[in-house]
Short mmCIF file of C-alpha atoms and ligand atoms in Angstrom, two decimals:
data_model
loop_
_atom_site.label_atom_id
_atom_site.label_comp_id
_atom_site.label_asym_id
_atom_site.label_seq_id
_atom_site.Cartn_x
_atom_site.Cartn_y
_atom_site.Cartn_z
CA MET O 9 -23.30 28.38 -68.93
CA SER O 10 -24.74 28.76 -65.45
CA ALA O 11 -22.45 27.92 -62.56
CA ASP O 12 -25.38 26.75 -60.41
CA GLY O 13 -24.80 23.29 -59.04
CA ARG O 14 -21.11 23.30 -59.94
CA GLN O 15 -18.72 22.06 -57.27
CA PHE O 16 -15.46 23.58 -56.05
CA PRO O 17 -12.47 21.26 -55.87
CA GLU O 18 -11.84 19.22 -52.73
CA GLY O 19 -10.02 21.29 -50.11
CA PHE O 20 -11.21 24.68 -51.36
CA PHE O 21 -12.34 26.57 -48.25
CA PHE O 22 -15.03 29.14 -47.50
CA GLY O 23 -15.03 31.55 -44.61
CA SER O 24 -15.38 35.16 -43.62
CA ALA O 25 -13.20 38.15 -42.76
CA THR O 26 -13.23 41.09 -40.35
CA SER O 27 -10.67 43.46 -38.84
CA SER O 28 -9.88 44.54 -35.29
CA PHE O 29 -10.84 48.23 -35.38
CA GLN O 30 -13.99 47.53 -37.36
CA ILE O 31 -15.51 45.03 -34.92
CA GLU O 32 -13.73 44.72 -31.59
CA GLY O 33 -14.37 47.82 -29.53
CA ARG O 34 -12.62 48.32 -26.22
CA SER O 35 -12.87 46.52 -22.90
CA PRO O 36 -12.18 48.14 -19.53
CA GLY O 37 -10.33 44.90 -18.69
CA ILE O 38 -7.89 45.33 -21.57
CA PRO O 39 -5.92 48.55 -21.33
CA GLN O 40 -4.65 49.47 -24.79
CA GLY O 41 -2.97 52.27 -26.67
CA ASP O 42 -4.77 54.55 -29.07
CA SER O 43 -4.48 53.85 -32.76
CA ILE O 44 -4.39 56.39 -35.57
CA TRP O 45 -8.06 55.58 -36.15
CA ASP O 46 -8.98 56.60 -32.59
CA THR O 47 -7.30 59.91 -33.23
CA PHE O 48 -8.89 60.29 -36.66
CA CYS O 49 -12.40 59.51 -35.38
CA ALA O 50 -12.00 62.20 -32.71
CA GLU O 51 -11.32 64.85 -35.37
CA PRO O 52 -14.60 66.59 -36.34
CA GLY O 53 -15.78 65.88 -39.88
CA ARG O 54 -13.55 62.88 -40.55
CA ILE O 55 -16.23 60.17 -40.18
CA GLU O 56 -19.47 60.66 -42.13
CA ASP O 57 -21.77 59.69 -39.26
CA ALA O 58 -19.41 61.01 -36.54
CA THR O 59 -19.03 57.54 -35.00
CA ASP O 60 -15.93 55.75 -33.72
CA GLY O 61 -14.57 52.32 -32.89
CA LEU O 62 -14.91 52.46 -29.11
CA THR O 63 -17.70 49.89 -29.02
CA ALA O 64 -17.98 48.82 -32.68
CA CYS O 65 -19.60 45.34 -32.66
CA ASP O 66 -18.37 44.67 -29.11
CA HIS O 67 -16.58 41.60 -30.42
CA VAL O 68 -14.05 42.01 -27.61
CA HIS O 69 -16.80 40.74 -25.27
CA ARG O 70 -18.87 38.66 -27.73
CA TRP O 71 -16.05 36.78 -29.46
CA SER O 72 -17.16 33.41 -28.15
CA ASP O 73 -20.71 33.84 -29.49
CA ASP O 74 -19.26 35.09 -32.76
CA ILE O 75 -17.21 31.91 -33.10
CA ALA O 76 -20.35 29.86 -32.44
CA LEU O 77 -22.13 31.91 -35.10
CA MET O 78 -19.43 31.14 -37.67
CA ALA O 79 -19.56 27.46 -36.77
CA SER O 80 -23.35 27.50 -37.15
CA LEU O 81 -22.87 28.85 -40.67
CA GLY O 82 -20.43 26.09 -41.59
CA LEU O 83 -17.54 28.51 -42.13
CA SER O 84 -14.17 26.79 -42.03
CA THR O 85 -11.78 29.77 -42.00
CA TYR O 86 -11.82 33.11 -40.21
CA ARG O 87 -9.57 35.99 -41.22
CA PHE O 88 -9.34 38.57 -38.43
CA SER O 89 -6.70 41.14 -37.58
CA ILE O 90 -4.65 41.69 -34.46
CA SER O 91 -4.84 45.19 -33.05
CA TRP O 92 -1.20 46.28 -32.73
CA PRO O 93 -2.05 48.82 -29.97
CA LYS O 94 -3.92 46.15 -27.99
CA VAL O 95 -0.86 43.92 -27.77
CA LEU O 96 1.83 46.64 -27.83
CA PRO O 97 0.15 49.86 -26.64
CA ASN O 98 3.06 52.03 -27.81
CA GLY O 99 3.92 49.89 -30.82
CA THR O 100 7.17 48.55 -29.35
CA GLY O 101 8.43 47.09 -26.08
CA GLU O 102 6.79 44.61 -23.74
CA ILE O 103 3.66 42.69 -24.68
CA ASN O 104 0.47 43.84 -22.99
CA GLU O 105 -0.52 40.46 -21.55
CA ARG O 106 -4.23 41.25 -21.26
CA GLY O 107 -4.38 42.22 -24.91
CA MET O 108 -2.42 39.14 -25.91
CA ALA O 109 -4.72 36.92 -23.86
CA PHE O 110 -7.65 38.14 -25.96
CA TYR O 111 -6.06 36.83 -29.16
CA GLU O 112 -4.86 33.62 -27.51
CA GLN O 113 -8.42 32.93 -26.37
CA LEU O 114 -9.81 33.82 -29.77
CA VAL O 115 -7.42 31.52 -31.60
CA ASP O 116 -8.00 28.68 -29.14
CA GLY O 117 -11.76 29.16 -29.44
CA LEU O 118 -11.58 29.03 -33.23
CA LEU O 119 -9.49 25.88 -33.18
CA ASP O 120 -11.86 24.24 -30.70
CA ALA O 121 -14.74 25.07 -33.07
CA GLY O 122 -12.86 23.57 -36.01
CA ILE O 123 -12.32 26.96 -37.67
CA THR O 124 -8.92 27.80 -39.13
CA PRO O 125 -7.60 31.14 -37.82
CA MET O 126 -5.98 33.43 -40.40
CA PRO O 127 -4.63 36.46 -38.52
CA THR O 128 -3.64 39.64 -40.33
CA LEU O 129 -0.99 41.60 -38.47
CA TYR O 130 -1.84 45.04 -39.79
CA HIS O 131 -5.27 46.18 -40.88
CA TRP O 132 -4.70 49.94 -40.56
CA ASP O 133 -4.81 50.53 -36.78
CA LEU O 134 -1.26 51.80 -36.32
CA PRO O 135 -0.36 52.65 -32.71
CA GLN O 136 -0.64 56.42 -32.35
CA ALA O 137 2.73 56.45 -30.55
CA LEU O 138 4.38 55.31 -33.80
CA GLN O 139 2.44 57.88 -35.80
CA ASP O 140 3.78 60.54 -33.45
CA ALA O 141 7.25 59.52 -34.65
CA GLY O 142 6.24 59.78 -38.32
CA GLY O 143 4.20 56.60 -38.79
CA TRP O 144 4.74 54.81 -42.09
CA THR O 145 6.72 57.73 -43.49
CA ASN O 146 9.42 56.74 -40.98
CA ARG O 147 11.54 53.70 -41.86
CA ALA O 148 11.64 52.78 -38.15
CA THR O 149 7.95 51.81 -38.37
CA ALA O 150 8.83 49.02 -40.82
CA GLU O 151 11.36 47.69 -38.33
CA ALA O 152 8.90 47.99 -35.44
CA PHE O 153 6.35 46.08 -37.52
CA ALA O 154 8.79 43.22 -38.08
CA ASP O 155 9.54 43.06 -34.33
CA TYR O 156 5.81 42.99 -33.57
CA ALA O 157 5.27 40.24 -36.18
CA ALA O 158 7.99 38.12 -34.58
CA LEU O 159 6.45 38.54 -31.13
CA MET O 160 3.03 37.45 -32.39
CA ALA O 161 4.48 34.40 -34.14
CA GLU O 162 6.37 33.44 -30.98
CA ARG O 163 3.16 33.59 -28.95
CA LEU O 164 0.68 32.17 -31.48
CA GLY O 165 2.97 30.36 -33.89
CA GLU O 166 2.10 26.81 -32.86
CA ARG O 167 -1.59 27.50 -33.34
CA VAL O 168 -1.58 29.54 -36.56
CA GLY O 169 -0.96 27.93 -39.94
CA THR O 170 -1.31 31.06 -42.11
CA TRP O 171 -0.06 34.57 -41.36
CA VAL O 172 -1.01 37.64 -43.32
CA THR O 173 1.37 40.58 -42.92
CA LEU O 174 -0.51 43.63 -44.26
CA ASN O 175 -4.00 44.35 -45.43
CA GLU O 176 -4.17 46.56 -48.53
CA PRO O 177 -1.00 48.68 -48.30
CA TYR O 178 -2.42 50.74 -51.21
CA VAL O 179 -5.21 52.00 -48.98
CA SER O 180 -2.90 52.77 -46.06
CA ALA O 181 -0.51 54.67 -48.32
CA VAL O 182 -2.89 56.42 -50.70
CA LEU O 183 -6.05 57.09 -48.71
CA GLY O 184 -4.06 57.70 -45.53
CA HIS O 185 -1.31 59.93 -46.95
CA ILE O 186 -2.31 61.25 -50.39
CA THR O 187 -6.07 61.77 -50.47
CA GLY O 188 -6.42 62.13 -46.70
CA GLU O 189 -9.70 60.19 -46.55
CA HIS O 190 -8.30 57.72 -44.01
CA ALA O 191 -6.12 58.00 -40.92
CA PRO O 192 -3.73 59.68 -40.45
CA GLY O 193 -5.50 62.02 -42.90
CA HIS O 194 -2.54 63.57 -44.68
CA ALA O 195 -2.53 64.82 -48.27
CA ASP O 196 0.99 64.69 -49.64
CA LEU O 197 2.20 62.59 -52.58
CA GLY O 198 5.75 62.31 -51.25
CA GLU O 199 4.46 61.03 -47.90
CA GLY O 200 2.28 58.50 -49.70
CA LEU O 201 5.19 57.12 -51.73
CA ALA O 202 7.37 56.90 -48.63
CA ALA O 203 4.57 55.21 -46.70
CA ALA O 204 3.98 52.69 -49.51
CA HIS O 205 7.67 51.79 -49.58
CA HIS O 206 7.94 51.41 -45.81
CA LEU O 207 4.77 49.32 -45.69
CA LEU O 208 6.22 46.98 -48.31
CA LEU O 209 9.55 46.95 -46.51
CA GLY O 210 7.77 46.12 -43.25
CA HIS O 211 6.07 43.24 -45.04
CA GLY O 212 9.39 41.90 -46.36
CA LEU O 213 11.16 42.23 -43.01
CA ALA O 214 8.22 40.52 -41.29
CA VAL O 215 8.30 37.58 -43.72
CA THR O 216 11.81 36.66 -42.59
CA ARG O 217 10.98 37.08 -38.91
CA LEU O 218 7.78 35.04 -39.24
CA ARG O 219 9.65 32.25 -41.04
CA ASP O 220 12.20 32.12 -38.21
CA ALA O 221 9.57 32.12 -35.45
CA ALA O 222 6.99 29.88 -37.17
CA PRO O 223 8.81 27.76 -39.74
CA HIS O 224 5.81 25.54 -40.46
CA ALA O 225 3.43 28.43 -41.21
CA GLU O 226 2.39 29.82 -44.58
CA ILE O 227 2.94 33.54 -45.03
CA GLY O 228 1.18 35.94 -47.34
CA ILE O 229 0.09 39.50 -47.90
CA VAL O 230 -3.36 40.84 -48.80
CA LEU O 231 -3.51 43.30 -51.69
CA ASN O 232 -6.58 45.05 -53.04
CA PHE O 233 -6.98 45.18 -56.80
CA THR O 234 -9.20 47.53 -58.76
CA PRO O 235 -8.50 46.66 -62.40
CA ALA O 236 -8.73 49.78 -64.55
CA GLU O 237 -10.35 49.42 -67.95
CA PRO O 238 -10.53 52.19 -70.57
CA ALA O 239 -14.00 53.58 -71.26
CA THR O 240 -13.28 53.71 -75.01
CA ASP O 241 -10.76 52.34 -77.51
CA GLY O 242 -9.10 55.76 -77.74
CA PRO O 243 -5.43 56.26 -76.81
CA ALA O 244 -6.14 58.80 -74.06
CA ASP O 245 -8.34 56.36 -72.15
CA ALA O 246 -5.80 53.56 -72.67
CA ALA O 247 -3.04 55.80 -71.29
CA LEU O 248 -5.11 56.67 -68.24
CA ALA O 249 -5.96 53.02 -67.59
CA ARG O 250 -2.25 52.20 -67.77
CA VAL O 251 -1.45 54.83 -65.13
CA ARG O 252 -4.21 53.62 -62.86
CA ASN O 253 -3.19 49.97 -63.19
CA GLY O 254 0.43 50.88 -62.61
CA PHE O 255 -0.21 53.10 -59.61
CA ASP O 256 -3.14 51.31 -57.96
CA ASN O 257 -2.30 47.67 -58.60
CA GLU O 258 1.21 46.96 -59.91
CA TRP O 259 2.87 49.34 -57.43
CA TYR O 260 2.42 46.61 -54.79
CA ILE O 261 2.47 43.26 -56.58
CA ASN O 262 5.49 44.11 -58.78
CA PRO O 263 7.97 44.78 -55.96
CA ILE O 264 6.67 41.73 -54.10
CA ARG O 265 6.96 39.35 -57.06
CA ARG O 266 9.55 41.04 -59.27
CA GLY O 267 11.56 43.25 -56.96
CA THR O 268 10.88 46.40 -59.00
CA TYR O 269 8.44 49.30 -58.98
CA PRO O 270 6.73 49.90 -62.37
CA ALA O 271 9.31 52.04 -64.17
CA ASP O 272 6.88 54.08 -66.27
CA ILE O 273 4.94 55.16 -63.19
CA VAL O 274 8.11 55.95 -61.20
CA GLU O 275 9.06 58.22 -64.09
CA ALA O 276 5.62 59.77 -64.45
CA LEU O 277 5.61 60.63 -60.74
CA ALA O 278 9.22 61.87 -60.88
CA TRP O 279 9.78 59.83 -57.68
CA ASP O 280 13.41 60.18 -56.57
CA GLN O 281 13.22 56.96 -54.50
CA ALA O 282 15.17 58.57 -51.67
CA GLU O 283 13.57 56.11 -49.22
CA VAL O 284 14.72 53.05 -51.16
CA HIS O 285 17.94 51.74 -49.63
CA ASP O 286 20.22 49.16 -51.20
CA GLY O 287 18.76 45.71 -50.71
CA ASP O 288 15.23 46.90 -49.83
CA LEU O 289 13.68 45.47 -52.95
CA ASP O 290 15.27 42.08 -52.31
CA VAL O 291 13.71 42.12 -48.85
CA ILE O 292 10.32 43.11 -50.26
CA ALA O 293 10.54 40.31 -52.83
CA SER O 294 11.05 37.62 -50.17
CA PRO O 295 9.11 34.54 -51.31
CA ILE O 296 5.54 34.30 -50.08
CA ASP O 297 3.34 31.22 -49.90
CA LEU O 298 0.10 32.87 -50.85
CA LEU O 299 -1.38 36.08 -52.14
CA GLY O 300 -4.61 37.34 -50.61
CA VAL O 301 -6.74 39.17 -53.16
CA ASN O 302 -9.38 41.68 -52.10
CA TYR O 303 -11.71 42.47 -54.97
CA TYR O 304 -14.83 44.60 -54.95
CA THR O 305 -15.07 46.43 -58.28
CA ARG O 306 -13.27 47.57 -61.40
CA ALA O 307 -12.58 51.16 -62.49
CA VAL O 308 -13.75 52.21 -65.93
CA VAL O 309 -11.61 55.23 -66.70
CA SER O 310 -12.16 58.03 -69.14
CA ALA O 311 -9.82 60.90 -69.97
CA VAL O 312 -12.81 63.16 -70.65
CA GLY O 313 -14.85 62.11 -67.65
CA GLN O 314 -17.25 59.82 -69.52
CA GLN O 315 -19.55 58.10 -67.00
CA LEU O 316 -20.81 54.54 -66.88
CA PRO O 317 -24.32 54.35 -68.35
CA PHE O 318 -27.21 55.27 -66.08
CA GLY O 319 -28.56 52.13 -64.48
CA THR O 320 -25.20 50.35 -64.22
CA PRO O 321 -25.61 48.08 -61.18
CA ARG O 322 -23.82 49.47 -58.15
CA THR O 323 -23.54 48.80 -54.43
CA GLU O 324 -24.25 51.26 -51.64
CA MET O 325 -20.59 52.33 -51.88
CA ASP O 326 -21.43 53.41 -55.44
CA TRP O 327 -19.05 50.74 -56.68
CA GLU O 328 -19.94 49.07 -59.96
CA ILE O 329 -20.92 45.40 -59.63
CA HIS O 330 -18.80 43.56 -62.16
CA ALA O 331 -17.88 39.93 -61.52
CA PRO O 332 -16.20 39.28 -64.93
CA SER O 333 -13.38 41.60 -63.88
CA LEU O 334 -12.61 39.33 -60.94
CA HIS O 335 -12.21 36.40 -63.30
CA ARG O 336 -9.94 38.43 -65.60
CA LEU O 337 -7.93 39.70 -62.63
CA LEU O 338 -7.25 36.20 -61.31
CA VAL O 339 -6.17 34.89 -64.71
CA TRP O 340 -3.91 37.96 -65.16
CA LEU O 341 -2.31 37.50 -61.72
CA HIS O 342 -1.65 33.84 -62.45
CA THR O 343 -0.21 34.52 -65.88
CA GLU O 344 1.94 37.49 -64.94
CA TYR O 345 3.12 36.64 -61.44
CA ASP O 346 3.23 32.84 -61.20
CA LEU O 347 1.79 32.76 -57.68
CA PRO O 348 1.97 29.59 -55.60
CA LYS O 349 -1.54 30.07 -54.20
CA ILE O 350 -4.28 32.71 -54.26
CA VAL O 351 -7.01 33.21 -51.68
CA ILE O 352 -9.88 35.65 -52.08
CA THR O 353 -9.39 37.30 -48.70
CA GLU O 354 -12.24 39.81 -49.16
CA ASN O 355 -15.17 40.08 -51.50
CA GLY O 356 -18.63 41.36 -50.73
CA ALA O 357 -21.01 44.26 -51.02
CA ALA O 358 -22.63 47.01 -49.01
CA MET O 359 -26.32 46.86 -49.86
CA PRO O 360 -29.38 48.83 -48.71
CA ASP O 361 -30.69 45.94 -46.56
CA GLN O 362 -34.19 47.42 -46.52
CA ASN O 363 -36.06 44.25 -47.34
CA ARG O 364 -37.08 42.13 -44.32
CA ARG O 365 -38.88 38.85 -44.13
CA ASP O 366 -39.68 37.03 -40.87
CA GLY O 367 -37.35 39.29 -38.94
CA ARG O 368 -34.44 38.68 -41.26
CA VAL O 369 -32.77 40.99 -43.79
CA HIS O 370 -33.70 39.41 -47.12
CA ASP O 371 -30.71 40.59 -49.16
CA VAL O 372 -31.22 38.94 -52.52
CA ASP O 373 -28.98 41.62 -54.09
CA ARG O 374 -26.06 40.53 -51.89
CA ILE O 375 -26.74 36.87 -52.72
CA HIS O 376 -26.56 37.72 -56.42
CA TYR O 377 -23.27 39.54 -55.84
CA LEU O 378 -21.73 36.62 -53.92
CA HIS O 379 -23.11 34.07 -56.37
CA ASP O 380 -21.64 35.80 -59.42
CA HIS O 381 -18.26 36.41 -57.79
CA VAL O 382 -17.79 32.85 -56.50
CA ALA O 383 -18.74 31.69 -60.00
CA ALA O 384 -15.96 33.94 -61.35
CA VAL O 385 -13.52 32.26 -58.97
CA LEU O 386 -14.60 28.83 -60.17
CA ALA O 387 -14.13 29.95 -63.78
CA ALA O 388 -10.56 30.97 -62.88
CA ILE O 389 -9.96 27.54 -61.33
CA ASP O 390 -11.15 26.01 -64.62
CA GLU O 391 -8.31 27.90 -66.29
CA GLY O 392 -5.69 26.59 -63.92
CA VAL O 393 -5.44 29.49 -61.45
CA PRO O 394 -4.33 28.05 -58.08
CA MET O 395 -7.24 29.29 -56.00
CA ALA O 396 -7.37 27.92 -52.45
CA GLY O 397 -10.27 29.68 -50.73
CA TYR O 398 -12.85 32.45 -50.62
CA LEU O 399 -13.62 34.68 -47.62
CA ALA O 400 -16.70 36.86 -47.62
CA TRP O 401 -16.37 40.45 -46.46
CA SER O 402 -17.71 40.66 -43.99
CA LEU O 403 -18.91 38.27 -41.33
CA MET O 404 -21.00 41.08 -39.85
CA ASP O 405 -21.99 44.70 -40.38
CA ASN O 406 -19.26 46.87 -38.92
CA PHE O 407 -17.40 50.19 -38.86
CA GLU O 408 -16.78 51.05 -42.51
CA TRP O 409 -13.97 53.52 -41.81
CA ALA O 410 -14.70 57.08 -43.00
CA LYS O 411 -18.28 56.02 -43.85
CA GLY O 412 -19.02 55.00 -40.25
CA TYR O 413 -21.69 52.36 -39.63
CA ALA O 414 -24.08 53.39 -42.41
CA LYS O 415 -22.54 51.10 -45.03
CA ARG O 416 -23.33 47.50 -44.18
CA PHE O 417 -21.20 44.74 -45.69
CA GLY O 418 -22.19 41.92 -43.30
CA ILE O 419 -23.75 38.62 -44.24
CA VAL O 420 -24.87 38.83 -40.61
CA GLU O 421 -26.83 41.86 -39.44
CA VAL O 422 -25.64 43.64 -36.30
CA VAL O 423 -28.73 45.31 -34.88
CA PRO O 424 -27.93 48.94 -34.05
CA GLY O 425 -28.24 49.56 -30.31
CA THR O 426 -28.48 45.96 -29.06
CA LEU O 427 -25.68 44.65 -31.32
CA GLU O 428 -27.63 41.41 -31.65
CA ARG O 429 -26.38 39.26 -34.53
CA ILE O 430 -29.00 38.01 -37.02
CA PRO O 431 -27.87 36.10 -40.12
CA LYS O 432 -29.18 37.69 -43.31
CA SER O 433 -30.55 35.55 -46.15
CA SER O 434 -27.11 35.84 -47.76
CA ALA O 435 -25.56 34.11 -44.73
CA LEU O 436 -27.96 31.19 -45.20
CA TRP O 437 -27.13 31.03 -48.91
CA PHE O 438 -23.41 31.20 -48.09
CA GLU O 439 -23.85 28.45 -45.50
CA GLN O 440 -25.17 26.12 -48.20
CA LEU O 441 -22.15 26.94 -50.36
CA ALA O 442 -19.68 26.54 -47.48
CA ARG O 443 -21.09 23.20 -46.36
CA SER O 444 -21.39 21.61 -49.79
CA GLY O 445 -18.80 23.38 -51.94
CA ILE O 446 -21.59 23.54 -54.55
CA ILE O 447 -22.82 26.89 -55.88
CA PRO O 448 -26.49 27.15 -54.91
CA PRO O 449 -28.86 28.94 -57.29
CA VAL O 450 -30.01 32.38 -56.13
CA THR O 451 -33.58 31.28 -56.72
CA VAL O 452 -33.41 28.84 -53.80
CA LEU O 453 -33.96 31.83 -51.59
CA ASP O 454 -35.65 34.25 -53.97
CA GLY O 455 -39.09 32.82 -53.41
CA VAL O 456 -38.83 32.11 -49.68
O1 LIG Y 505 -14.12 47.42 -44.90
C1 LIG Y 505 -13.07 47.38 -45.81
C2 LIG Y 505 -11.94 46.53 -45.27
O2 LIG Y 505 -11.48 47.00 -44.04
C3 LIG Y 505 -10.77 46.53 -46.23
N1 LIG Y 505 -11.21 46.21 -47.57
C4 LIG Y 505 -12.35 46.88 -48.09
C5 LIG Y 505 -13.51 46.81 -47.12
C6 LIG Y 505 -14.74 47.51 -47.70
O3 LIG Y 505 -14.47 48.84 -47.93
#
């Protein structure tokens, strides 16, 4: 049955998401510390188009217009991240007041525009000074993160109703420390496991500090999920899918909800758990009020390297487009982990954006993607999954990490050079959804 015309429940919210390093850029008026991504971008060969985050979308100067843009699109919630090195240039110590003022203004501006701010405390831009002391492989970074979280809640607590601790600890741990594709660019399994544990510990320590400093606020974490499905019914593919689900997905949600790492994967990795101190898992399993789910694609895994059929729909990231897996994921999370509330904190697609009409990117492919994924969320609601909201990734085209600026996820175009913002057709489609709570048909815009 088509989901067109179906309505989300009262109170379900729609909005968009970004992160500090990907959009802000720097301002001469705001002295700040370097982050690991500044260092990484400066290393030849790390970023595909050899770009960096020094200007990015210049949101640090255009934040007020960006808020007006969100308001014009009827978006009710904005998930952004705080740049740790903007507010604490060395990661610890005294607040950098000019950096803090930026976030105070941003939050006030959002509230004035009727948009709910949802700050994420860590979206990968670790202060370089902390990296110099070992970064996430050092337990002290988890403690520094909790101190930083408490400071932010003390300064913004009255104005923020929902705090997110970490964005995608899997990516920080695995791409940053095991595959080396992301900052700090290391390739060492032991480092990755230590980093993953300290990230989760930092989350757990921060939950307690946030509760103390902002008792009225909801607290959550954002995890990315890439459900692995076997390519065939054979046992080898099933075994590989189990490893991928255990290592990519359960490694984060299990300690948070059950206080344990998946035992079969711990054994398969021969992880000695030297970093895990008594009581750590209790800290990590501190109750949360919501889980943020980032979903983009599934992984179809094959022990003999079998590929998805030619012609399988994919995005510009080469990620398979598969909305049914989002529905299955949400039902699985609800069944297995009994979560109080789930928010889709990122979902979206990099697309070619070649098609223009009347000066606007006419991204029917992105509209189809969003349409099918919000329909999957509604189907999960039908089955009793406590879904509270959906945030599109991303508000605007931005710095896509090691891919640079070539991969565009925005529902709003950022014109290279001028950085002018122009809503794409998908933004107009999303506006209809956000304002009405009713899923518009894709065809409304197809023929425009
Ligand atoms: O751009 C990223 C974002 O920073 C984290 N989640 C995935 C997005 C797309 O790769």
